[in-house]
Amino acid sequence: MAPRPRPTLSECLEGRGNNLDFLRFAAATGVILSHSFPLGEGPQGSPEPLTVFTHGQVSLGLVCVAVFLVISGVLITRSWERTRDVRSFVLARTLRIFPGLAVSLLLTTLVLGAAFTTYPLGEYFTAPDTYRFLLRNFTLINPQWNLPGVFEGNVYPSAVNGSLWTLKYEVGFYLLVLGLGVTGLLRKELALAGWCVTAVLSFLHIGRLGFWPVLGLYFGGGLVLYLWRERVRMSPWLAVACVLVLTATSMAGKGLPVAIGSCGAYLVLYLAFLPSRLAHFGRHGDFSYGLYIYAFPVQQTVTAMLGGPMPWWWNAALSLPVTLLLAMMSWRYIEQPAIALGKQQTRPSQPLNSKASTPGRTWYGR
């Protein structure tokens, strides 16, 4: 009897179980660990092991951002293909990102900033930079990292929420999918060609392009794999080969971003659909976004309260429980109600994981 062929990505996407909630939670936690090195010990502290191993190509935080973007590339593209409605698509993306972000920025500015600023409160609340912080970080156009007099004495001075820099790229990729979908250009051959062009641009290091090429490799990797889902099989041997390629490019000191956008993207999806008990990880909620937007200011607060440098693991251990509590509250009182509101306004598609996930969460992407 011939062995049963490995399932395609398309078959996995139509299944009932996946580990996406766990992978996003793990990625958000990884960002906290990565930031604990500079925020706890300072820029001149202990080097992050993954950065050393990859000869400076990536940090753990950037790898975790890649995991987020690969998953978004799949789910956001799937969302468009299932709805093909501009209003539904934009409303879903908006309600998933901006309500939680708005509350986080207000709490950071009005509560945390007021508590830790070295300025007199009257001066703090009348300073233009206080309100520029709110406006620039909410609009994502020109993020601002500092609040007047806040965390200026920390070992990583002044930056209040450095994690927010990736959000403008993520929203940009949402708009890219929308534009390609509306114009009929969201096709698998064109997507693959676009990914290859992006790979070339990532090697050229054109400063004016910023992080668009590198992050585009990650989101685009998920997008391409989704569009080719009928031909992509989830094979353990191919997953092992991907690990070998990632290891080789890490040790060689070059080529790792391209490897992450291709082999890494495949590996993320292989792990996402590997049968395990982790399929029920997100039954109480998706806390990954809350972890991401609250962790940095919490970690800076821990450093400020303890009055100086500390081991990275101590900063992470003290910050994680507080950040998780804030993330749980954000999900329960802000993010989940916003998603429910969007579902009332639009007709959602079938959730990717109708049993293991809160209904509608994967439809909204992140």
mmCIF file of C-alpha atoms in Angstrom:
data_model
loop_
_atom_site.group_PDB
_atom_site.id
_atom_site.type_symbol
_atom_site.label_atom_id
_atom_site.label_comp_id
_atom_site.label_asym_id
_atom_site.label_seq_id
_atom_site.Cartn_x
_atom_site.Cartn_y
_atom_site.Cartn_z
ATOM 1 C CA MET A 1 0.000 0.000 0.000
ATOM 2 C CA ALA A 2 1.376 3.390 -0.997
ATOM 3 C CA PRO A 3 1.998 5.768 1.894
ATOM 4 C CA ARG A 4 -0.589 8.473 2.346
ATOM 5 C CA PRO A 5 0.665 11.796 0.934
ATOM 6 C CA ARG A 6 1.396 14.596 3.374
ATOM 7 C CA PRO A 7 -1.442 17.109 3.736
ATOM 8 C CA THR A 8 -1.300 20.279 1.717
ATOM 9 C CA LEU A 9 -1.394 23.680 3.333
ATOM 10 C CA SER A 10 -4.865 24.070 1.853
ATOM 11 C CA GLU A 11 -6.075 20.954 3.668
ATOM 12 C CA CYS A 12 -4.495 22.144 6.898
ATOM 13 C CA LEU A 13 -6.199 25.527 6.610
ATOM 14 C CA GLU A 14 -9.566 23.851 6.286
ATOM 15 C CA GLY A 15 -8.932 21.691 9.358
ATOM 16 C CA ARG A 16 -10.194 22.403 12.832
ATOM 17 C CA GLY A 17 -6.979 22.461 14.837
ATOM 18 C CA ASN A 18 -3.864 24.634 14.739
ATOM 19 C CA ASN A 19 -1.180 26.037 17.012
ATOM 20 C CA LEU A 20 -1.358 29.624 15.766
ATOM 21 C CA ASP A 21 -2.430 31.086 19.109
ATOM 22 C CA PHE A 22 0.511 29.436 20.845
ATOM 23 C CA LEU A 23 2.993 30.569 18.187
ATOM 24 C CA ARG A 24 1.828 34.179 18.446
ATOM 25 C CA PHE A 25 2.006 34.059 22.233
ATOM 26 C CA ALA A 26 5.488 32.541 22.057
ATOM 27 C CA ALA A 27 6.576 35.217 19.576
ATOM 28 C CA ALA A 28 5.300 38.019 21.814
ATOM 29 C CA THR A 29 7.135 36.485 24.773
ATOM 30 C CA GLY A 30 10.275 36.203 22.671
ATOM 31 C CA VAL A 31 10.141 39.934 21.964
ATOM 32 C CA ILE A 32 10.098 40.569 25.724
ATOM 33 C CA LEU A 33 13.157 38.350 26.196
ATOM 34 C CA SER A 34 14.968 40.092 23.366
ATOM 35 C CA HIS A 35 14.222 43.582 24.694
ATOM 36 C CA SER A 36 15.271 42.612 28.203
ATOM 37 C CA PHE A 37 18.943 42.710 27.123
ATOM 38 C CA PRO A 38 19.110 46.418 26.215
ATOM 39 C CA LEU A 39 16.362 47.530 28.608
ATOM 40 C CA GLY A 40 17.774 45.663 31.598
ATOM 41 C CA GLU A 41 21.519 45.805 31.004
ATOM 42 C CA GLY A 42 21.832 48.729 28.592
ATOM 43 C CA PRO A 43 23.077 48.837 24.976
ATOM 44 C CA GLN A 44 26.571 47.859 26.128
ATOM 45 C CA GLY A 45 25.389 44.905 28.210
ATOM 46 C CA SER A 46 25.470 41.213 27.412
ATOM 47 C CA PRO A 47 25.031 40.493 23.695
ATOM 48 C CA GLU A 48 21.956 38.523 22.746
ATOM 49 C CA PRO A 49 23.014 34.924 21.959
ATOM 50 C CA LEU A 50 21.036 34.692 18.712
ATOM 51 C CA THR A 51 22.589 37.910 17.441
ATOM 52 C CA VAL A 52 26.042 36.485 18.149
ATOM 53 C CA PHE A 53 25.193 33.141 16.511
ATOM 54 C CA THR A 54 23.868 34.809 13.352
ATOM 55 C CA HIS A 55 26.812 37.242 13.146
ATOM 56 C CA GLY A 56 24.544 40.218 13.736
ATOM 57 C CA GLN A 57 21.965 39.355 11.076
ATOM 58 C CA VAL A 58 18.959 39.103 13.398
ATOM 59 C CA SER A 59 17.915 39.304 17.018
ATOM 60 C CA LEU A 60 15.377 37.089 18.741
ATOM 61 C CA GLY A 61 12.962 40.020 18.629
ATOM 62 C CA LEU A 62 13.243 40.336 14.854
ATOM 63 C CA VAL A 63 12.719 36.590 14.410
ATOM 64 C CA CYS A 64 9.579 36.838 16.531
ATOM 65 C CA VAL A 65 8.353 39.767 14.429
ATOM 66 C CA ALA A 66 8.940 37.533 11.419
ATOM 67 C CA VAL A 67 6.701 34.862 12.974
ATOM 68 C CA PHE A 68 3.938 37.442 13.421
ATOM 69 C CA LEU A 69 4.281 38.641 9.845
ATOM 70 C CA VAL A 70 4.341 35.163 8.298
ATOM 71 C CA ILE A 71 1.130 34.273 10.108
ATOM 72 C CA SER A 72 -0.413 37.613 9.120
ATOM 73 C CA GLY A 73 0.599 37.044 5.513
ATOM 74 C CA VAL A 74 -1.427 33.851 5.468
ATOM 75 C CA LEU A 75 -4.442 35.018 7.443
ATOM 76 C CA ILE A 76 -4.795 38.488 5.940
ATOM 77 C CA THR A 77 -4.600 37.127 2.404
ATOM 78 C CA ARG A 78 -7.112 34.431 3.313
ATOM 79 C CA SER A 79 -9.402 37.040 4.806
ATOM 80 C CA TRP A 80 -9.427 39.064 1.585
ATOM 81 C CA GLU A 81 -10.013 36.026 -0.608
ATOM 82 C CA ARG A 82 -12.968 34.956 1.533
ATOM 83 C CA THR A 83 -14.637 38.362 1.781
ATOM 84 C CA ARG A 84 -13.460 40.374 -1.266
ATOM 85 C CA ASP A 85 -15.241 43.338 0.273
ATOM 86 C CA VAL A 86 -13.282 46.538 0.900
ATOM 87 C CA ARG A 87 -15.463 47.765 3.745
ATOM 88 C CA SER A 88 -15.380 44.464 5.634
ATOM 89 C CA PHE A 89 -11.645 44.088 5.149
ATOM 90 C CA VAL A 90 -10.757 47.615 6.285
ATOM 91 C CA LEU A 91 -13.143 47.518 9.238
ATOM 92 C CA ALA A 92 -11.717 44.199 10.413
ATOM 93 C CA ARG A 93 -8.127 45.408 10.233
ATOM 94 C CA THR A 94 -8.933 48.728 11.875
ATOM 95 C CA LEU A 95 -10.814 47.228 14.813
ATOM 96 C CA ARG A 96 -8.094 44.643 15.420
ATOM 97 C CA ILE A 97 -5.224 47.130 15.612
ATOM 98 C CA PHE A 98 -6.350 50.584 16.676
ATOM 99 C CA PRO A 99 -8.674 50.243 19.716
ATOM 100 C CA GLY A 100 -6.058 48.328 21.710
ATOM 101 C CA LEU A 101 -3.323 50.676 20.525
ATOM 102 C CA ALA A 102 -5.349 53.772 21.490
ATOM 103 C CA VAL A 103 -5.947 52.583 25.050
ATOM 104 C CA SER A 104 -2.301 51.561 25.442
ATOM 105 C CA LEU A 105 -1.115 54.995 24.304
ATOM 106 C CA LEU A 106 -3.547 56.821 26.587
ATOM 107 C CA LEU A 107 -2.487 54.779 29.617
ATOM 108 C CA THR A 108 1.179 55.230 28.758
ATOM 109 C CA THR A 109 0.856 58.982 28.297
ATOM 110 C CA LEU A 110 -1.625 59.974 30.989
ATOM 111 C CA VAL A 111 -0.777 57.465 33.733
ATOM 112 C CA LEU A 112 2.711 56.035 33.261
ATOM 113 C CA GLY A 113 4.216 59.207 31.857
ATOM 114 C CA ALA A 114 2.689 61.369 34.574
ATOM 115 C CA ALA A 115 3.997 58.999 37.255
ATOM 116 C CA PHE A 116 7.593 58.836 36.002
ATOM 117 C CA THR A 117 8.272 62.202 34.405
ATOM 118 C CA THR A 118 10.883 64.390 36.033
ATOM 119 C CA TYR A 119 8.999 67.451 34.812
ATOM 120 C CA PRO A 120 6.452 69.223 37.004
ATOM 121 C CA LEU A 121 3.043 67.799 36.070
ATOM 122 C CA GLY A 122 1.802 71.127 34.763
ATOM 123 C CA GLU A 123 4.784 71.358 32.450
ATOM 124 C CA TYR A 124 4.450 67.719 31.396
ATOM 125 C CA PHE A 125 0.787 68.069 30.441
ATOM 126 C CA THR A 126 1.378 71.282 28.509
ATOM 127 C CA ALA A 127 4.455 70.066 26.630
ATOM 128 C CA PRO A 128 3.775 69.569 22.889
ATOM 129 C CA ASP A 129 5.774 66.323 22.857
ATOM 130 C CA THR A 130 3.283 64.747 25.261
ATOM 131 C CA TYR A 131 0.530 65.001 22.686
ATOM 132 C CA ARG A 132 2.780 64.385 19.718
ATOM 133 C CA PHE A 133 3.537 61.013 21.316
ATOM 134 C CA LEU A 134 -0.173 60.175 21.219
ATOM 135 C CA LEU A 135 -0.784 61.455 17.709
ATOM 136 C CA ARG A 136 2.312 60.143 15.976
ATOM 137 C CA ASN A 137 2.136 56.685 17.486
ATOM 138 C CA PHE A 138 -1.588 56.317 16.847
ATOM 139 C CA THR A 139 -1.384 57.411 13.223
ATOM 140 C CA LEU A 140 1.777 55.285 12.735
ATOM 141 C CA ILE A 141 3.119 57.872 10.275
ATOM 142 C CA ASN A 142 6.110 59.121 12.246
ATOM 143 C CA PRO A 143 6.399 57.227 15.548
ATOM 144 C CA GLN A 144 7.828 59.093 18.532
ATOM 145 C CA TRP A 145 9.631 57.151 21.241
ATOM 146 C CA ASN A 146 10.038 59.703 24.041
ATOM 147 C CA LEU A 147 7.755 61.454 26.496
ATOM 148 C CA PRO A 148 9.027 64.600 28.277
ATOM 149 C CA GLY A 149 11.211 63.623 31.224
ATOM 150 C CA VAL A 150 10.190 59.934 31.196
ATOM 151 C CA PHE A 151 12.832 57.208 31.658
ATOM 152 C CA GLU A 152 15.656 59.644 30.940
ATOM 153 C CA GLY A 153 17.779 58.018 33.664
ATOM 154 C CA ASN A 154 17.273 54.428 32.486
ATOM 155 C CA VAL A 155 20.148 52.405 31.079
ATOM 156 C CA TYR A 156 18.286 52.549 27.753
ATOM 157 C CA PRO A 157 17.266 56.190 28.077
ATOM 158 C CA SER A 158 14.068 57.975 27.055
ATOM 159 C CA ALA A 159 12.441 55.337 24.805
ATOM 160 C CA VAL A 160 8.963 54.654 26.176
ATOM 161 C CA ASN A 161 7.558 52.100 23.707
ATOM 162 C CA GLY A 162 10.045 51.026 21.080
ATOM 163 C CA SER A 163 7.958 48.044 19.988
ATOM 164 C CA LEU A 164 5.484 50.180 18.064
ATOM 165 C CA TRP A 165 7.820 50.700 15.112
ATOM 166 C CA THR A 166 6.615 47.507 13.390
ATOM 167 C CA LEU A 167 2.930 48.435 13.343
ATOM 168 C CA LYS A 168 3.185 50.844 10.420
ATOM 169 C CA TYR A 169 4.777 48.087 8.361
ATOM 170 C CA GLU A 170 2.090 45.598 9.299
ATOM 171 C CA VAL A 171 -0.690 48.026 8.407
ATOM 172 C CA GLY A 172 1.176 48.829 5.198
ATOM 173 C CA PHE A 173 1.136 45.156 4.251
ATOM 174 C CA TYR A 174 -2.605 45.021 4.963
ATOM 175 C CA LEU A 175 -3.068 47.884 2.496
ATOM 176 C CA LEU A 176 -0.842 46.082 -0.009
ATOM 177 C CA VAL A 177 -3.081 43.010 0.099
ATOM 178 C CA LEU A 178 -6.122 45.252 -0.287
ATOM 179 C CA GLY A 179 -4.621 47.056 -3.266
ATOM 180 C CA LEU A 180 -3.561 43.838 -4.987
ATOM 181 C CA GLY A 181 -6.945 42.288 -4.295
ATOM 182 C CA VAL A 182 -8.963 45.211 -5.631
ATOM 183 C CA THR A 183 -6.876 45.436 -8.808
ATOM 184 C CA GLY A 184 -6.940 41.683 -9.421
ATOM 185 C CA LEU A 185 -3.169 41.357 -9.039
ATOM 186 C CA LEU A 186 -3.264 39.045 -6.021
ATOM 187 C CA ARG A 187 -2.144 36.041 -8.062
ATOM 188 C CA LYS A 188 0.277 33.331 -7.088
ATOM 189 C CA GLU A 189 2.704 33.829 -10.012
ATOM 190 C CA LEU A 190 2.869 37.594 -9.522
ATOM 191 C CA ALA A 191 3.233 37.171 -5.760
ATOM 192 C CA LEU A 192 6.177 34.816 -6.185
ATOM 193 C CA ALA A 193 7.832 37.202 -8.640
ATOM 194 C CA GLY A 194 7.263 40.095 -6.232
ATOM 195 C CA TRP A 195 8.800 38.126 -3.387
ATOM 196 C CA CYS A 196 11.908 37.445 -5.504
ATOM 197 C CA VAL A 197 12.254 41.161 -6.305
ATOM 198 C CA THR A 198 11.929 41.931 -2.602
ATOM 199 C CA ALA A 199 14.677 39.408 -1.858
ATOM 200 C CA VAL A 200 17.012 41.197 -4.284
ATOM 201 C CA LEU A 201 16.178 44.578 -2.723
ATOM 202 C CA SER A 202 16.952 43.198 0.735
ATOM 203 C CA PHE A 203 20.507 42.444 -0.410
ATOM 204 C CA LEU A 204 21.014 45.934 -1.842
ATOM 205 C CA HIS A 205 20.475 47.665 1.537
ATOM 206 C CA ILE A 206 18.884 50.794 0.065
ATOM 207 C CA GLY A 207 18.549 53.072 3.076
ATOM 208 C CA ARG A 208 15.503 54.968 1.811
ATOM 209 C CA LEU A 209 13.491 51.749 1.759
ATOM 210 C CA GLY A 210 13.944 51.252 5.494
ATOM 211 C CA PHE A 211 12.748 47.901 6.778
ATOM 212 C CA TRP A 212 10.196 47.397 3.986
ATOM 213 C CA PRO A 213 12.243 44.835 1.996
ATOM 214 C CA VAL A 214 13.256 42.701 4.971
ATOM 215 C CA LEU A 215 9.856 42.705 6.650
ATOM 216 C CA GLY A 216 8.263 42.287 3.238
ATOM 217 C CA LEU A 217 10.129 39.006 2.866
ATOM 218 C CA TYR A 218 8.399 37.715 5.998
ATOM 219 C CA PHE A 219 4.851 38.882 5.281
ATOM 220 C CA GLY A 220 5.322 38.002 1.624
ATOM 221 C CA GLY A 221 6.541 34.532 2.545
ATOM 222 C CA GLY A 222 3.251 33.815 4.275
ATOM 223 C CA LEU A 223 1.285 35.403 1.437
ATOM 224 C CA VAL A 224 3.055 33.359 -1.248
ATOM 225 C CA LEU A 225 2.702 30.095 0.642
ATOM 226 C CA TYR A 226 -1.010 30.755 1.058
ATOM 227 C CA LEU A 227 -1.553 31.484 -2.634
ATOM 228 C CA TRP A 228 0.344 28.282 -3.529
ATOM 229 C CA ARG A 229 -1.409 26.325 -0.771
ATOM 230 C CA GLU A 230 -2.730 23.623 -3.093
ATOM 231 C CA ARG A 231 0.828 22.559 -3.946
ATOM 232 C CA VAL A 232 2.580 23.150 -0.614
ATOM 233 C CA ARG A 233 2.736 19.934 1.413
ATOM 234 C CA MET A 234 3.497 19.859 5.116
ATOM 235 C CA SER A 235 6.405 17.427 5.155
ATOM 236 C CA PRO A 236 8.654 16.763 8.167
ATOM 237 C CA TRP A 237 11.585 16.140 5.806
ATOM 238 C CA LEU A 238 11.111 19.515 4.170
ATOM 239 C CA ALA A 239 10.844 21.088 7.631
ATOM 240 C CA VAL A 240 14.190 19.502 8.589
ATOM 241 C CA ALA A 241 15.736 20.797 5.370
ATOM 242 C CA CYS A 242 14.477 24.280 6.242
ATOM 243 C CA VAL A 243 16.116 24.061 9.665
ATOM 244 C CA LEU A 244 19.404 23.119 7.998
ATOM 245 C CA VAL A 245 19.199 26.078 5.599
ATOM 246 C CA LEU A 246 18.406 28.473 8.449
ATOM 247 C CA THR A 247 21.319 27.119 10.463
ATOM 248 C CA ALA A 248 23.730 27.333 7.525
ATOM 249 C CA THR A 249 22.829 30.935 6.670
ATOM 250 C CA SER A 250 23.091 31.867 10.342
ATOM 251 C CA MET A 251 26.592 30.455 10.623
ATOM 252 C CA ALA A 252 27.641 31.907 7.266
ATOM 253 C CA GLY A 253 26.724 35.407 8.388
ATOM 254 C CA LYS A 254 24.683 36.278 5.301
ATOM 255 C CA GLY A 255 21.444 35.359 3.569
ATOM 256 C CA LEU A 256 19.446 34.724 6.737
ATOM 257 C CA PRO A 257 16.610 37.236 6.094
ATOM 258 C CA VAL A 258 15.875 35.571 2.745
ATOM 259 C CA ALA A 259 16.059 32.159 4.384
ATOM 260 C CA ILE A 260 13.612 33.271 7.094
ATOM 261 C CA GLY A 261 11.206 34.634 4.488
ATOM 262 C CA SER A 262 11.193 31.307 2.640
ATOM 263 C CA CYS A 263 12.346 28.378 4.785
ATOM 264 C CA GLY A 264 11.383 30.113 8.013
ATOM 265 C CA ALA A 265 7.903 30.875 6.697
ATOM 266 C CA TYR A 266 7.415 27.226 5.756
ATOM 267 C CA LEU A 267 8.685 26.094 9.149
ATOM 268 C CA VAL A 268 6.283 28.428 10.985
ATOM 269 C CA LEU A 269 3.318 26.981 9.090
ATOM 270 C CA TYR A 270 4.551 23.423 9.549
ATOM 271 C CA LEU A 271 4.653 23.980 13.318
ATOM 272 C CA ALA A 272 1.297 25.765 13.175
ATOM 273 C CA PHE A 273 -0.449 22.690 11.823
ATOM 274 C CA LEU A 274 1.521 20.002 13.637
ATOM 275 C CA PRO A 275 -1.034 18.008 15.689
ATOM 276 C CA SER A 276 -0.606 18.813 19.375
ATOM 277 C CA ARG A 277 -2.468 19.749 22.523
ATOM 278 C CA LEU A 278 -1.410 23.338 21.934
ATOM 279 C CA ALA A 279 -4.356 23.673 19.565
ATOM 280 C CA HIS A 280 -6.421 24.606 22.629
ATOM 281 C CA PHE A 281 -3.905 27.157 23.892
ATOM 282 C CA GLY A 282 -5.979 30.173 22.934
ATOM 283 C CA ARG A 283 -9.331 29.060 24.300
ATOM 284 C CA HIS A 284 -9.277 31.865 26.872
ATOM 285 C CA GLY A 285 -8.206 34.573 24.437
ATOM 286 C CA ASP A 286 -5.477 35.864 22.165
ATOM 287 C CA PHE A 287 -3.129 37.856 24.397
ATOM 288 C CA SER A 288 -0.269 38.215 21.910
ATOM 289 C CA TYR A 289 -1.127 41.720 20.698
ATOM 290 C CA GLY A 290 -1.539 43.019 24.238
ATOM 291 C CA LEU A 291 1.795 41.503 25.215
ATOM 292 C CA TYR A 292 3.403 43.215 22.265
ATOM 293 C CA ILE A 293 2.070 46.733 22.824
ATOM 294 C CA TYR A 294 2.482 46.806 26.634
ATOM 295 C CA ALA A 295 5.760 44.970 27.225
ATOM 296 C CA PHE A 296 8.263 47.714 26.380
ATOM 297 C CA PRO A 297 6.874 50.391 28.756
ATOM 298 C CA VAL A 298 6.471 47.771 31.481
ATOM 299 C CA GLN A 299 10.091 46.689 31.067
ATOM 300 C CA GLN A 300 11.269 50.295 31.199
ATOM 301 C CA THR A 301 9.166 50.793 34.328
ATOM 302 C CA VAL A 302 10.807 47.792 36.015
ATOM 303 C CA THR A 303 14.255 49.197 35.261
ATOM 304 C CA ALA A 304 13.282 52.648 36.535
ATOM 305 C CA MET A 305 11.776 51.299 39.764
ATOM 306 C CA LEU A 306 14.812 49.155 40.551
ATOM 307 C CA GLY A 307 17.084 52.103 39.878
ATOM 308 C CA GLY A 308 19.662 50.849 37.453
ATOM 309 C CA PRO A 309 21.098 47.998 35.397
ATOM 310 C CA MET A 310 20.004 44.453 36.124
ATOM 311 C CA PRO A 311 20.515 41.025 34.525
ATOM 312 C CA TRP A 312 18.370 40.589 31.418
ATOM 313 C CA TRP A 313 16.581 37.563 32.862
ATOM 314 C CA TRP A 314 15.581 39.539 35.960
ATOM 315 C CA ASN A 315 14.029 42.274 33.844
ATOM 316 C CA ALA A 316 12.129 39.682 31.796
ATOM 317 C CA ALA A 317 10.953 37.690 34.828
ATOM 318 C CA LEU A 318 9.579 40.767 36.597
ATOM 319 C CA SER A 319 8.012 42.269 33.487
ATOM 320 C CA LEU A 320 6.241 39.251 32.020
ATOM 321 C CA PRO A 321 3.555 38.720 34.723
ATOM 322 C CA VAL A 322 2.570 42.404 34.734
ATOM 323 C CA THR A 323 2.521 42.549 30.949
ATOM 324 C CA LEU A 324 0.429 39.387 30.753
ATOM 325 C CA LEU A 325 -2.121 40.838 33.154
ATOM 326 C CA LEU A 326 -2.388 43.997 31.048
ATOM 327 C CA ALA A 327 -2.688 41.889 27.888
ATOM 328 C CA MET A 328 -5.495 39.820 29.393
ATOM 329 C CA MET A 329 -7.377 42.961 30.373
ATOM 330 C CA SER A 330 -6.784 44.481 26.934
ATOM 331 C CA TRP A 331 -8.213 41.380 25.268
ATOM 332 C CA ARG A 332 -11.195 41.101 27.587
ATOM 333 C CA TYR A 333 -12.250 44.736 27.691
ATOM 334 C CA ILE A 334 -10.902 46.296 24.481
ATOM 335 C CA GLU A 335 -9.859 43.922 21.727
ATOM 336 C CA GLN A 336 -12.554 41.265 21.992
ATOM 337 C CA PRO A 337 -15.436 43.774 22.168
ATOM 338 C CA ALA A 338 -13.976 45.618 19.174
ATOM 339 C CA ILE A 339 -13.837 42.395 17.181
ATOM 340 C CA ALA A 340 -17.411 41.594 18.200
ATOM 341 C CA LEU A 341 -18.479 45.033 17.003
ATOM 342 C CA GLY A 342 -16.873 44.394 13.650
ATOM 343 C CA LYS A 343 -18.675 41.072 13.337
ATOM 344 C CA GLN A 344 -21.974 42.828 13.911
ATOM 345 C CA GLN A 345 -21.230 45.240 11.071
ATOM 346 C CA THR A 346 -20.015 42.671 8.565
ATOM 347 C CA ARG A 347 -20.612 39.079 7.668
ATOM 348 C CA PRO A 348 -17.520 37.125 8.814
ATOM 349 C CA SER A 349 -16.111 34.169 6.980
ATOM 350 C CA GLN A 350 -15.712 30.786 8.622
ATOM 351 C CA PRO A 351 -12.997 30.996 11.326
ATOM 352 C CA LEU A 352 -9.779 29.174 10.589
ATOM 353 C CA ASN A 353 -10.049 27.226 13.836
ATOM 354 C CA SER A 354 -13.686 27.014 14.820
ATOM 355 C CA LYS A 355 -13.151 24.921 17.943
ATOM 356 C CA ALA A 356 -9.720 25.758 19.256
ATOM 357 C CA SER A 357 -9.980 29.527 18.847
ATOM 358 C CA THR A 358 -12.365 32.196 19.944
ATOM 359 C CA PRO A 359 -14.797 32.547 17.008
ATOM 360 C CA GLY A 360 -13.827 35.315 14.647
ATOM 361 C CA ARG A 361 -10.339 35.924 16.024
ATOM 362 C CA THR A 362 -8.442 34.356 13.148
ATOM 363 C CA TRP A 363 -10.775 36.032 10.660
ATOM 364 C CA TYR A 364 -9.443 39.336 11.909
ATOM 365 C CA GLY A 365 -5.928 38.218 11.289
ATOM 366 C CA ARG A 366 -3.347 39.122 13.835
#
